[in-house]
PDB file of C-alpha atoms in Angstrom:
ATOM      1  CA  UNK A   1     -16.979 -11.103 -16.132  1.00 49.00           C
ATOM      2  CA  UNK A   2     -15.459 -14.425 -16.983  1.00 49.00           C
ATOM      3  CA  UNK A   3     -17.499 -17.530 -16.481  1.00 43.00           C
ATOM      4  CA  UNK A   4     -15.976 -18.159 -13.069  1.00 50.00           C
ATOM      5  CA  UNK A   5     -17.049 -14.757 -11.894  1.00 60.00           C
ATOM      6  CA  UNK A   6     -13.600 -13.306 -11.668  1.00 71.00           C
ATOM      7  CA  UNK A   7     -12.047 -10.313 -13.289  1.00 84.00           C
ATOM      8  CA  UNK A   8     -12.730  -9.659 -16.951  1.00 88.00           C
ATOM      9  CA  UNK A   9     -10.718  -7.199 -19.028  1.00 89.00           C
ATOM     10  CA  UNK A  10     -13.774  -4.964 -19.189  1.00 89.00           C
ATOM     11  CA  UNK A  11     -14.193  -4.874 -15.407  1.00 91.00           C
ATOM     12  CA  UNK A  12     -10.502  -4.437 -14.937  1.00 92.00           C
ATOM     13  CA  UNK A  13     -10.516  -1.375 -17.195  1.00 93.00           C
ATOM     14  CA  UNK A  14     -13.589  -0.034 -15.477  1.00 93.00           C
ATOM     15  CA  UNK A  15     -12.099  -0.370 -12.055  1.00 94.00           C
ATOM     16  CA  UNK A  16      -8.964   1.313 -13.247  1.00 93.00           C
ATOM     17  CA  UNK A  17     -11.007   4.285 -14.484  1.00 92.00           C
ATOM     18  CA  UNK A  18     -13.088   4.354 -11.270  1.00 92.00           C
ATOM     19  CA  UNK A  19     -10.026   4.722  -9.010  1.00 93.00           C
ATOM     20  CA  UNK A  20     -10.609   7.971  -7.159  1.00 90.00           C
ATOM     21  CA  UNK A  21     -13.864   8.702  -8.988  1.00 88.00           C
ATOM     22  CA  UNK A  22     -15.606   9.493  -5.696  1.00 84.00           C
ATOM     23  CA  UNK A  23     -12.588  10.797  -3.836  1.00 74.00           C
ATOM     24  CA  UNK A  24     -14.699  13.173  -1.838  1.00 71.00           C
ATOM     25  CA  UNK A  25     -16.387  11.926   1.291  1.00 70.00           C
ATOM     26  CA  UNK A  26     -20.031  11.165   1.825  1.00 72.00           C
ATOM     27  CA  UNK A  27     -22.148  14.320   1.560  1.00 70.00           C
ATOM     28  CA  UNK A  28     -19.460  16.326  -0.163  1.00 75.00           C
ATOM     29  CA  UNK A  29     -21.490  18.567  -2.461  1.00 77.00           C
ATOM     30  CA  UNK A  30     -18.827  18.248  -5.155  1.00 82.00           C
ATOM     31  CA  UNK A  31     -20.162  14.749  -5.856  1.00 87.00           C
ATOM     32  CA  UNK A  32     -23.267  15.015  -8.066  1.00 91.00           C
ATOM     33  CA  UNK A  33     -25.841  12.691  -9.493  1.00 94.00           C
ATOM     34  CA  UNK A  34     -24.125  13.133 -12.840  1.00 93.00           C
ATOM     35  CA  UNK A  35     -20.952  11.599 -11.355  1.00 91.00           C
ATOM     36  CA  UNK A  36     -23.066   8.641 -10.369  1.00 93.00           C
ATOM     37  CA  UNK A  37     -24.475   8.438 -13.876  1.00 94.00           C
ATOM     38  CA  UNK A  38     -20.942   8.239 -15.261  1.00 92.00           C
ATOM     39  CA  UNK A  39     -19.802   5.517 -12.923  1.00 92.00           C
ATOM     40  CA  UNK A  40     -22.610   3.317 -11.708  1.00 95.00           C
ATOM     41  CA  UNK A  41     -24.336   2.027 -14.866  1.00 95.00           C
ATOM     42  CA  UNK A  42     -21.049   0.704 -16.201  1.00 93.00           C
ATOM     43  CA  UNK A  43     -20.220  -0.826 -12.831  1.00 93.00           C
ATOM     44  CA  UNK A  44     -23.664  -2.444 -12.626  1.00 95.00           C
ATOM     45  CA  UNK A  45     -23.322  -3.794 -16.214  1.00 93.00           C
ATOM     46  CA  UNK A  46     -19.855  -5.137 -15.629  1.00 91.00           C
ATOM     47  CA  UNK A  47     -20.666  -6.873 -12.399  1.00 92.00           C
ATOM     48  CA  UNK A  48     -24.296  -7.919 -12.788  1.00 91.00           C
ATOM     49  CA  UNK A  49     -25.128  -6.153  -9.519  1.00 93.00           C
ATOM     50  CA  UNK A  50     -27.165  -3.042  -9.360  1.00 95.00           C
ATOM     51  CA  UNK A  51     -25.240  -0.125  -7.837  1.00 96.00           C
ATOM     52  CA  UNK A  52     -27.104   3.087  -6.996  1.00 96.00           C
ATOM     53  CA  UNK A  53     -26.575   6.284  -5.076  1.00 95.00           C
ATOM     54  CA  UNK A  54     -29.153   6.988  -2.409  1.00 95.00           C
ATOM     55  CA  UNK A  55     -29.654  10.738  -1.882  1.00 95.00           C
ATOM     56  CA  UNK A  56     -31.315  12.636   0.932  1.00 93.00           C
ATOM     57  CA  UNK A  57     -33.175  15.066  -1.273  1.00 91.00           C
ATOM     58  CA  UNK A  58     -34.648  15.620  -4.677  1.00 94.00           C
ATOM     59  CA  UNK A  59     -34.524  19.359  -5.505  1.00 92.00           C
ATOM     60  CA  UNK A  60     -35.824  20.603  -8.851  1.00 92.00           C
ATOM     61  CA  UNK A  61     -35.758  17.027 -10.109  1.00 93.00           C
ATOM     62  CA  UNK A  62     -32.028  16.701  -9.216  1.00 94.00           C
ATOM     63  CA  UNK A  63     -30.811  14.438  -6.398  1.00 95.00           C
ATOM     64  CA  UNK A  64     -28.734  16.387  -3.917  1.00 91.00           C
ATOM     65  CA  UNK A  65     -27.660  16.571  -0.283  1.00 89.00           C
ATOM     66  CA  UNK A  66     -26.273  13.676   1.640  1.00 89.00           C
ATOM     67  CA  UNK A  67     -25.708  10.405  -0.268  1.00 91.00           C
ATOM     68  CA  UNK A  68     -24.451   6.907   0.130  1.00 92.00           C
ATOM     69  CA  UNK A  69     -23.915   4.000  -2.201  1.00 94.00           C
ATOM     70  CA  UNK A  70     -26.028   0.899  -2.213  1.00 95.00           C
ATOM     71  CA  UNK A  71     -25.880  -2.430  -3.976  1.00 96.00           C
ATOM     72  CA  UNK A  72     -29.141  -4.220  -4.580  1.00 94.00           C
ATOM     73  CA  UNK A  73     -29.314  -7.907  -3.975  1.00 88.00           C
ATOM     74  CA  UNK A  74     -32.034 -10.522  -3.907  1.00 88.00           C
ATOM     75  CA  UNK A  75     -32.145 -10.142  -0.121  1.00 90.00           C
ATOM     76  CA  UNK A  76     -32.337  -6.356  -0.065  1.00 91.00           C
ATOM     77  CA  UNK A  77     -29.770  -3.586  -0.264  1.00 95.00           C
ATOM     78  CA  UNK A  78     -26.141  -3.849   0.799  1.00 96.00           C
ATOM     79  CA  UNK A  79     -23.335  -1.401   1.348  1.00 93.00           C
ATOM     80  CA  UNK A  80     -20.458  -1.482  -1.096  1.00 94.00           C
ATOM     81  CA  UNK A  81     -17.479  -3.336   0.337  1.00 95.00           C
ATOM     82  CA  UNK A  82     -14.845  -1.409   2.174  1.00 94.00           C
ATOM     83  CA  UNK A  83     -12.387  -2.369  -0.561  1.00 95.00           C
ATOM     84  CA  UNK A  84     -14.586  -0.776  -3.221  1.00 95.00           C
ATOM     85  CA  UNK A  85     -15.165   2.389  -1.186  1.00 92.00           C
ATOM     86  CA  UNK A  86     -11.450   2.703  -0.499  1.00 93.00           C
ATOM     87  CA  UNK A  87     -10.839   2.248  -4.265  1.00 94.00           C
ATOM     88  CA  UNK A  88     -13.396   4.886  -5.272  1.00 92.00           C
ATOM     89  CA  UNK A  89     -11.858   7.262  -2.734  1.00 90.00           C
ATOM     90  CA  UNK A  90      -8.325   6.406  -3.896  1.00 92.00           C
ATOM     91  CA  UNK A  91      -7.321   5.365  -0.414  1.00 92.00           C
ATOM     92  CA  UNK A  92      -5.741   2.192  -1.834  1.00 95.00           C
ATOM     93  CA  UNK A  93      -3.415   1.628  -4.799  1.00 95.00           C
ATOM     94  CA  UNK A  94      -5.019   1.491  -8.219  1.00 93.00           C
ATOM     95  CA  UNK A  95      -4.529  -2.203  -8.740  1.00 93.00           C
ATOM     96  CA  UNK A  96      -5.402  -3.380  -5.232  1.00 94.00           C
ATOM     97  CA  UNK A  97      -9.125  -3.878  -5.886  1.00 94.00           C
ATOM     98  CA  UNK A  98      -8.618  -5.658  -9.125  1.00 93.00           C
ATOM     99  CA  UNK A  99      -6.467  -8.183  -7.369  1.00 93.00           C
ATOM    100  CA  UNK A 100      -9.174  -8.780  -4.756  1.00 92.00           C
ATOM    101  CA  UNK A 101     -11.932  -9.189  -7.330  1.00 92.00           C
ATOM    102  CA  UNK A 102      -9.725 -11.509  -9.402  1.00 90.00           C
ATOM    103  CA  UNK A 103      -9.260 -13.712  -6.352  1.00 91.00           C
ATOM    104  CA  UNK A 104     -12.729 -13.538  -4.794  1.00 91.00           C
ATOM    105  CA  UNK A 105     -15.104 -12.552  -7.621  1.00 91.00           C
ATOM    106  CA  UNK A 106     -17.553  -9.657  -7.711  1.00 91.00           C
ATOM    107  CA  UNK A 107     -18.814 -10.437  -4.246  1.00 92.00           C
ATOM    108  CA  UNK A 108     -15.701  -8.647  -3.102  1.00 94.00           C
ATOM    109  CA  UNK A 109     -17.429  -5.437  -4.231  1.00 95.00           C
ATOM    110  CA  UNK A 110     -20.446  -5.996  -1.970  1.00 95.00           C
ATOM    111  CA  UNK A 111     -20.480  -5.307   1.737  1.00 95.00           C
ATOM    112  CA  UNK A 112     -22.908  -5.775   4.625  1.00 94.00           C
ATOM    113  CA  UNK A 113     -26.608  -6.158   4.161  1.00 94.00           C
ATOM    114  CA  UNK A 114     -28.448  -2.975   5.142  1.00 93.00           C
ATOM    115  CA  UNK A 115     -31.158  -3.134   7.769  1.00 90.00           C
ATOM    116  CA  UNK A 116     -34.629  -4.109   6.591  1.00 89.00           C
ATOM    117  CA  UNK A 117     -35.857  -0.591   7.390  1.00 90.00           C
ATOM    118  CA  UNK A 118     -33.214   0.954   5.196  1.00 92.00           C
ATOM    119  CA  UNK A 119     -34.063  -1.328   2.307  1.00 93.00           C
ATOM    120  CA  UNK A 120     -37.754  -0.524   2.733  1.00 92.00           C
ATOM    121  CA  UNK A 121     -37.027   3.206   2.735  1.00 93.00           C
ATOM    122  CA  UNK A 122     -34.922   2.845  -0.422  1.00 95.00           C
ATOM    123  CA  UNK A 123     -37.736   0.871  -2.033  1.00 93.00           C
ATOM    124  CA  UNK A 124     -40.156   3.680  -1.139  1.00 93.00           C
ATOM    125  CA  UNK A 125     -37.753   6.305  -2.506  1.00 95.00           C
ATOM    126  CA  UNK A 126     -37.962   8.206  -5.732  1.00 96.00           C
ATOM    127  CA  UNK A 127     -36.197   6.385  -8.542  1.00 96.00           C
ATOM    128  CA  UNK A 128     -34.717   9.214 -10.520  1.00 96.00           C
ATOM    129  CA  UNK A 129     -32.905   6.910 -12.937  1.00 95.00           C
ATOM    130  CA  UNK A 130     -31.008   3.604 -12.778  1.00 92.00           C
ATOM    131  CA  UNK A 131     -28.179   5.127 -10.752  1.00 95.00           C
ATOM    132  CA  UNK A 132     -29.899   7.589  -8.422  1.00 97.00           C
ATOM    133  CA  UNK A 133     -32.590   7.254  -5.828  1.00 97.00           C
ATOM    134  CA  UNK A 134     -33.846  10.125  -3.671  1.00 96.00           C
ATOM    135  CA  UNK A 135     -35.376   9.473  -0.281  1.00 95.00           C
ATOM    136  CA  UNK A 136     -37.372  12.674  -0.010  1.00 92.00           C
ATOM    137  CA  UNK A 137     -38.330  15.812  -1.929  1.00 90.00           C
ATOM    138  CA  UNK A 138     -36.403  18.804  -0.659  1.00 85.00           C
ATOM    139  CA  UNK A 139     -38.375  21.160   1.536  1.00 76.00           C
ATOM    140  CA  UNK A 140     -36.416  24.287   2.485  1.00 70.00           C
ATOM    141  CA  UNK A 141     -36.575  25.562   6.032  1.00 63.00           C
ATOM    142  CA  UNK A 142     -37.318  29.244   6.290  1.00 60.00           C
ATOM    143  CA  UNK A 143     -34.254  31.461   6.498  1.00 53.00           C
ATOM    144  CA  UNK A 144     -33.584  32.717  10.000  1.00 48.00           C
ATOM    145  CA  UNK A 145     -33.797  36.470  10.582  1.00 49.00           C
ATOM    146  CA  UNK A 146     -30.286  37.793  10.209  1.00 46.00           C
ATOM    147  CA  UNK A 147     -30.939  41.540  10.470  1.00 36.00           C
TER     148      UNK A 147
ATOM    149  CA  UNK B   1     -46.727   2.666  16.708  1.00 72.00           C
ATOM    150  CA  UNK B   2     -43.934   4.563  14.975  1.00 79.00           C
ATOM    151  CA  UNK B   3     -44.079   4.781  11.194  1.00 86.00           C
ATOM    152  CA  UNK B   4     -40.487   3.858  10.642  1.00 90.00           C
ATOM    153  CA  UNK B   5     -40.351   4.125   6.860  1.00 91.00           C
ATOM    154  CA  UNK B   6     -41.959   7.546   7.026  1.00 93.00           C
ATOM    155  CA  UNK B   7     -39.552   8.442   9.823  1.00 94.00           C
ATOM    156  CA  UNK B   8     -36.574   7.405   7.682  1.00 93.00           C
ATOM    157  CA  UNK B   9     -37.871   9.632   4.881  1.00 93.00           C
ATOM    158  CA  UNK B  10     -38.429  12.582   7.240  1.00 95.00           C
ATOM    159  CA  UNK B  11     -34.973  12.253   8.720  1.00 95.00           C
ATOM    160  CA  UNK B  12     -33.506  12.099   5.270  1.00 94.00           C
ATOM    161  CA  UNK B  13     -35.400  15.276   4.388  1.00 93.00           C
ATOM    162  CA  UNK B  14     -34.175  16.915   7.636  1.00 94.00           C
ATOM    163  CA  UNK B  15     -30.502  16.344   6.958  1.00 93.00           C
ATOM    164  CA  UNK B  16     -28.782  19.713   7.271  1.00 92.00           C
ATOM    165  CA  UNK B  17     -32.144  21.464   7.740  1.00 93.00           C
ATOM    166  CA  UNK B  18     -30.626  23.536  10.562  1.00 94.00           C
ATOM    167  CA  UNK B  19     -27.359  24.183   8.783  1.00 92.00           C
ATOM    168  CA  UNK B  20     -27.989  27.920   8.581  1.00 91.00           C
ATOM    169  CA  UNK B  21     -29.678  28.164  11.950  1.00 92.00           C
ATOM    170  CA  UNK B  22     -33.322  27.800  12.810  1.00 94.00           C
ATOM    171  CA  UNK B  23     -36.356  29.624  14.021  1.00 94.00           C
ATOM    172  CA  UNK B  24     -39.186  28.260  16.053  1.00 96.00           C
ATOM    173  CA  UNK B  25     -41.172  27.955  12.847  1.00 95.00           C
ATOM    174  CA  UNK B  26     -38.396  25.859  11.298  1.00 94.00           C
ATOM    175  CA  UNK B  27     -38.403  23.667  14.391  1.00 96.00           C
ATOM    176  CA  UNK B  28     -42.144  23.112  14.137  1.00 96.00           C
ATOM    177  CA  UNK B  29     -41.843  22.277  10.421  1.00 94.00           C
ATOM    178  CA  UNK B  30     -38.914  19.886  10.817  1.00 94.00           C
ATOM    179  CA  UNK B  31     -39.322  18.312  14.210  1.00 95.00           C
ATOM    180  CA  UNK B  32     -43.119  18.181  14.240  1.00 95.00           C
ATOM    181  CA  UNK B  33     -43.410  15.491  11.557  1.00 93.00           C
ATOM    182  CA  UNK B  34     -40.417  13.608  12.967  1.00 95.00           C
ATOM    183  CA  UNK B  35     -42.031  13.636  16.433  1.00 95.00           C
ATOM    184  CA  UNK B  36     -45.323  12.374  15.021  1.00 93.00           C
ATOM    185  CA  UNK B  37     -43.633   9.542  13.087  1.00 92.00           C
ATOM    186  CA  UNK B  38     -41.358   8.509  15.944  1.00 92.00           C
ATOM    187  CA  UNK B  39     -43.814   8.772  18.820  1.00 91.00           C
ATOM    188  CA  UNK B  40     -41.277  10.856  20.730  1.00 93.00           C
ATOM    189  CA  UNK B  41     -41.990  14.393  21.889  1.00 94.00           C
ATOM    190  CA  UNK B  42     -39.237  16.474  20.330  1.00 97.00           C
ATOM    191  CA  UNK B  43     -38.872  20.095  21.210  1.00 97.00           C
ATOM    192  CA  UNK B  44     -36.410  22.933  21.184  1.00 98.00           C
ATOM    193  CA  UNK B  45     -35.937  24.571  24.553  1.00 98.00           C
ATOM    194  CA  UNK B  46     -35.243  28.317  24.221  1.00 97.00           C
ATOM    195  CA  UNK B  47     -34.072  30.756  26.873  1.00 96.00           C
ATOM    196  CA  UNK B  48     -37.033  33.035  26.357  1.00 95.00           C
ATOM    197  CA  UNK B  49     -39.828  34.212  24.169  1.00 95.00           C
ATOM    198  CA  UNK B  50     -40.733  37.871  23.722  1.00 92.00           C
ATOM    199  CA  UNK B  51     -42.749  39.841  21.273  1.00 88.00           C
ATOM    200  CA  UNK B  52     -40.244  39.090  18.544  1.00 89.00           C
ATOM    201  CA  UNK B  53     -40.311  35.395  19.073  1.00 92.00           C
ATOM    202  CA  UNK B  54     -38.027  32.854  20.703  1.00 95.00           C
ATOM    203  CA  UNK B  55     -34.443  33.771  21.505  1.00 94.00           C
ATOM    204  CA  UNK B  56     -31.355  33.175  23.629  1.00 94.00           C
ATOM    205  CA  UNK B  57     -29.724  29.803  23.853  1.00 95.00           C
ATOM    206  CA  UNK B  58     -31.552  26.775  22.483  1.00 97.00           C
ATOM    207  CA  UNK B  59     -31.244  23.029  22.904  1.00 97.00           C
ATOM    208  CA  UNK B  60     -32.987  20.174  21.215  1.00 98.00           C
ATOM    209  CA  UNK B  61     -34.565  17.784  23.663  1.00 98.00           C
ATOM    210  CA  UNK B  62     -36.956  14.900  23.560  1.00 97.00           C
ATOM    211  CA  UNK B  63     -39.386  13.212  25.934  1.00 96.00           C
ATOM    212  CA  UNK B  64     -39.288   9.443  25.899  1.00 92.00           C
ATOM    213  CA  UNK B  65     -42.544   9.020  27.797  1.00 92.00           C
ATOM    214  CA  UNK B  66     -40.823   9.060  31.128  1.00 94.00           C
ATOM    215  CA  UNK B  67     -38.417  12.027  31.162  1.00 96.00           C
ATOM    216  CA  UNK B  68     -36.742  14.681  29.083  1.00 97.00           C
ATOM    217  CA  UNK B  69     -33.491  13.820  27.437  1.00 97.00           C
ATOM    218  CA  UNK B  70     -31.069  15.802  25.381  1.00 98.00           C
ATOM    219  CA  UNK B  71     -31.157  15.003  21.693  1.00 98.00           C
ATOM    220  CA  UNK B  72     -28.426  12.592  20.726  1.00 97.00           C
ATOM    221  CA  UNK B  73     -25.239  13.997  19.255  1.00 97.00           C
ATOM    222  CA  UNK B  74     -26.064  11.930  16.153  1.00 96.00           C
ATOM    223  CA  UNK B  75     -29.423  13.685  15.662  1.00 97.00           C
ATOM    224  CA  UNK B  76     -28.007  17.173  16.451  1.00 97.00           C
ATOM    225  CA  UNK B  77     -25.144  16.730  13.956  1.00 96.00           C
ATOM    226  CA  UNK B  78     -27.545  15.339  11.363  1.00 96.00           C
ATOM    227  CA  UNK B  79     -29.915  18.288  11.622  1.00 96.00           C
ATOM    228  CA  UNK B  80     -27.058  20.712  11.381  1.00 95.00           C
ATOM    229  CA  UNK B  81     -25.470  18.848   8.483  1.00 92.00           C
ATOM    230  CA  UNK B  82     -22.301  18.298  10.454  1.00 93.00           C
ATOM    231  CA  UNK B  83     -22.221  14.576   9.784  1.00 92.00           C
ATOM    232  CA  UNK B  84     -22.869  12.382   6.784  1.00 90.00           C
ATOM    233  CA  UNK B  85     -26.464  11.330   6.483  1.00 90.00           C
ATOM    234  CA  UNK B  86     -25.463   7.712   6.755  1.00 89.00           C
ATOM    235  CA  UNK B  87     -24.369   8.278  10.343  1.00 91.00           C
ATOM    236  CA  UNK B  88     -28.013   8.515  11.366  1.00 94.00           C
ATOM    237  CA  UNK B  89     -30.022   6.908   8.588  1.00 92.00           C
ATOM    238  CA  UNK B  90     -28.155   3.578   8.645  1.00 89.00           C
ATOM    239  CA  UNK B  91     -28.577   3.333  12.407  1.00 89.00           C
ATOM    240  CA  UNK B  92     -32.363   3.342  12.360  1.00 88.00           C
ATOM    241  CA  UNK B  93     -33.486  -0.145  13.228  1.00 84.00           C
ATOM    242  CA  UNK B  94     -36.790  -0.602  14.927  1.00 82.00           C
ATOM    243  CA  UNK B  95     -39.153   1.084  17.342  1.00 80.00           C
ATOM    244  CA  UNK B  96     -37.178  -0.030  20.337  1.00 80.00           C
ATOM    245  CA  UNK B  97     -33.980   1.405  18.966  1.00 86.00           C
ATOM    246  CA  UNK B  98     -35.382   4.798  18.163  1.00 89.00           C
ATOM    247  CA  UNK B  99     -34.801   6.343  21.545  1.00 91.00           C
ATOM    248  CA  UNK B 100     -31.171   5.320  21.584  1.00 92.00           C
ATOM    249  CA  UNK B 101     -30.578   6.767  18.104  1.00 94.00           C
ATOM    250  CA  UNK B 102     -32.467  10.008  18.546  1.00 96.00           C
ATOM    251  CA  UNK B 103     -32.122  10.796  22.214  1.00 97.00           C
ATOM    252  CA  UNK B 104     -29.204  11.073  24.607  1.00 96.00           C
ATOM    253  CA  UNK B 105     -28.816  11.427  28.324  1.00 96.00           C
ATOM    254  CA  UNK B 106     -31.587  12.467  30.704  1.00 97.00           C
ATOM    255  CA  UNK B 107     -31.579  16.155  31.483  1.00 97.00           C
ATOM    256  CA  UNK B 108     -30.947  17.226  35.119  1.00 96.00           C
ATOM    257  CA  UNK B 109     -33.979  17.228  37.397  1.00 95.00           C
ATOM    258  CA  UNK B 110     -34.174  21.018  37.602  1.00 94.00           C
ATOM    259  CA  UNK B 111     -34.224  21.271  33.801  1.00 95.00           C
ATOM    260  CA  UNK B 112     -37.011  18.647  33.637  1.00 96.00           C
ATOM    261  CA  UNK B 113     -39.260  20.798  35.778  1.00 96.00           C
ATOM    262  CA  UNK B 114     -38.226  24.008  33.982  1.00 96.00           C
ATOM    263  CA  UNK B 115     -39.240  22.564  30.618  1.00 97.00           C
ATOM    264  CA  UNK B 116     -42.515  21.289  32.032  1.00 96.00           C
ATOM    265  CA  UNK B 117     -43.187  24.734  33.432  1.00 96.00           C
ATOM    266  CA  UNK B 118     -42.078  26.560  30.311  1.00 96.00           C
ATOM    267  CA  UNK B 119     -44.217  28.355  27.785  1.00 96.00           C
ATOM    268  CA  UNK B 120     -45.156  26.363  24.703  1.00 96.00           C
ATOM    269  CA  UNK B 121     -44.385  28.185  21.446  1.00 96.00           C
ATOM    270  CA  UNK B 122     -45.908  26.580  18.412  1.00 96.00           C
ATOM    271  CA  UNK B 123     -45.992  22.833  18.409  1.00 96.00           C
ATOM    272  CA  UNK B 124     -42.363  21.888  19.158  1.00 97.00           C
ATOM    273  CA  UNK B 125     -40.822  24.772  21.098  1.00 98.00           C
ATOM    274  CA  UNK B 126     -40.721  25.636  24.787  1.00 97.00           C
ATOM    275  CA  UNK B 127     -39.419  28.944  26.213  1.00 97.00           C
ATOM    276  CA  UNK B 128     -38.110  28.927  29.757  1.00 96.00           C
ATOM    277  CA  UNK B 129     -38.856  32.620  30.348  1.00 94.00           C
ATOM    278  CA  UNK B 130     -41.431  34.963  28.842  1.00 91.00           C
ATOM    279  CA  UNK B 131     -40.871  38.649  28.388  1.00 85.00           C
ATOM    280  CA  UNK B 132     -43.644  41.035  27.562  1.00 69.00           C
ATOM    281  CA  UNK B 133     -42.654  44.313  26.074  1.00 60.00           C
ATOM    282  CA  UNK B 134     -38.972  44.768  25.285  1.00 59.00           C
ATOM    283  CA  UNK B 135     -36.532  41.945  24.991  1.00 55.00           C
ATOM    284  CA  UNK B 136     -34.088  41.733  27.895  1.00 54.00           C
ATOM    285  CA  UNK B 137     -31.059  43.919  27.275  1.00 55.00           C
ATOM    286  CA  UNK B 138     -28.703  40.936  27.198  1.00 52.00           C
ATOM    287  CA  UNK B 139     -30.644  39.358  24.361  1.00 48.00           C
TER     288      UNK B 139
END
């Protein structure tokens, strides 16, 4: 970031690479914790905000199942901004987000504050690494009788 | 008093738990802890139980302390994995809001009494009819 909090060349390049990085929707199993490891540490470093994926399950030490993105702030966790989600899903042109961040600073990447309960649940979750948090250990239901 | 953080964790764990269907044992395993943490009586109402177990149609319902209600669409879709986990998890607010998030409309009066008169199966299942011997031929 530059001193006024607007777009640095590093963040501009990162945002360019991140365009469409999470093109699949929430809970799409094609998105993995490894995808988050590729994207979120760099995004956190470039913005000074901690981005993490919050997963429903931890199975064999790997986060899986439903997921959503969170941004940690001093007042708890926030959603990513709609502009960032649209960018990650490639629903907006590649350069659109960079223009917004250049105008408004990195706060343009941060959305609404999550409810206190959600922040508490994330805080109680399993911190797999800097980019991935699992809310619960996977416990399989028994398979129904299909005979 | 509901343990809301525990409930959040349990509901996270339960996302898509019924994706491949469910048995009465699954229901006890998944809904039992959620019911305990929420303070709501959650149950699956089955058409019948016979020597093979529960069968027929099934519906998730919950008792809010006054009456039986159908489970909310949000909860049903969450348990079947038909909606993103955020649709339910990010709606959980406080104890007062739980009923609205987890439960839907009151069931008709005749269904209320049928559930109350049904046969309890395990901790979180009720069967409306009981068959001893062979299952009914339409099952």
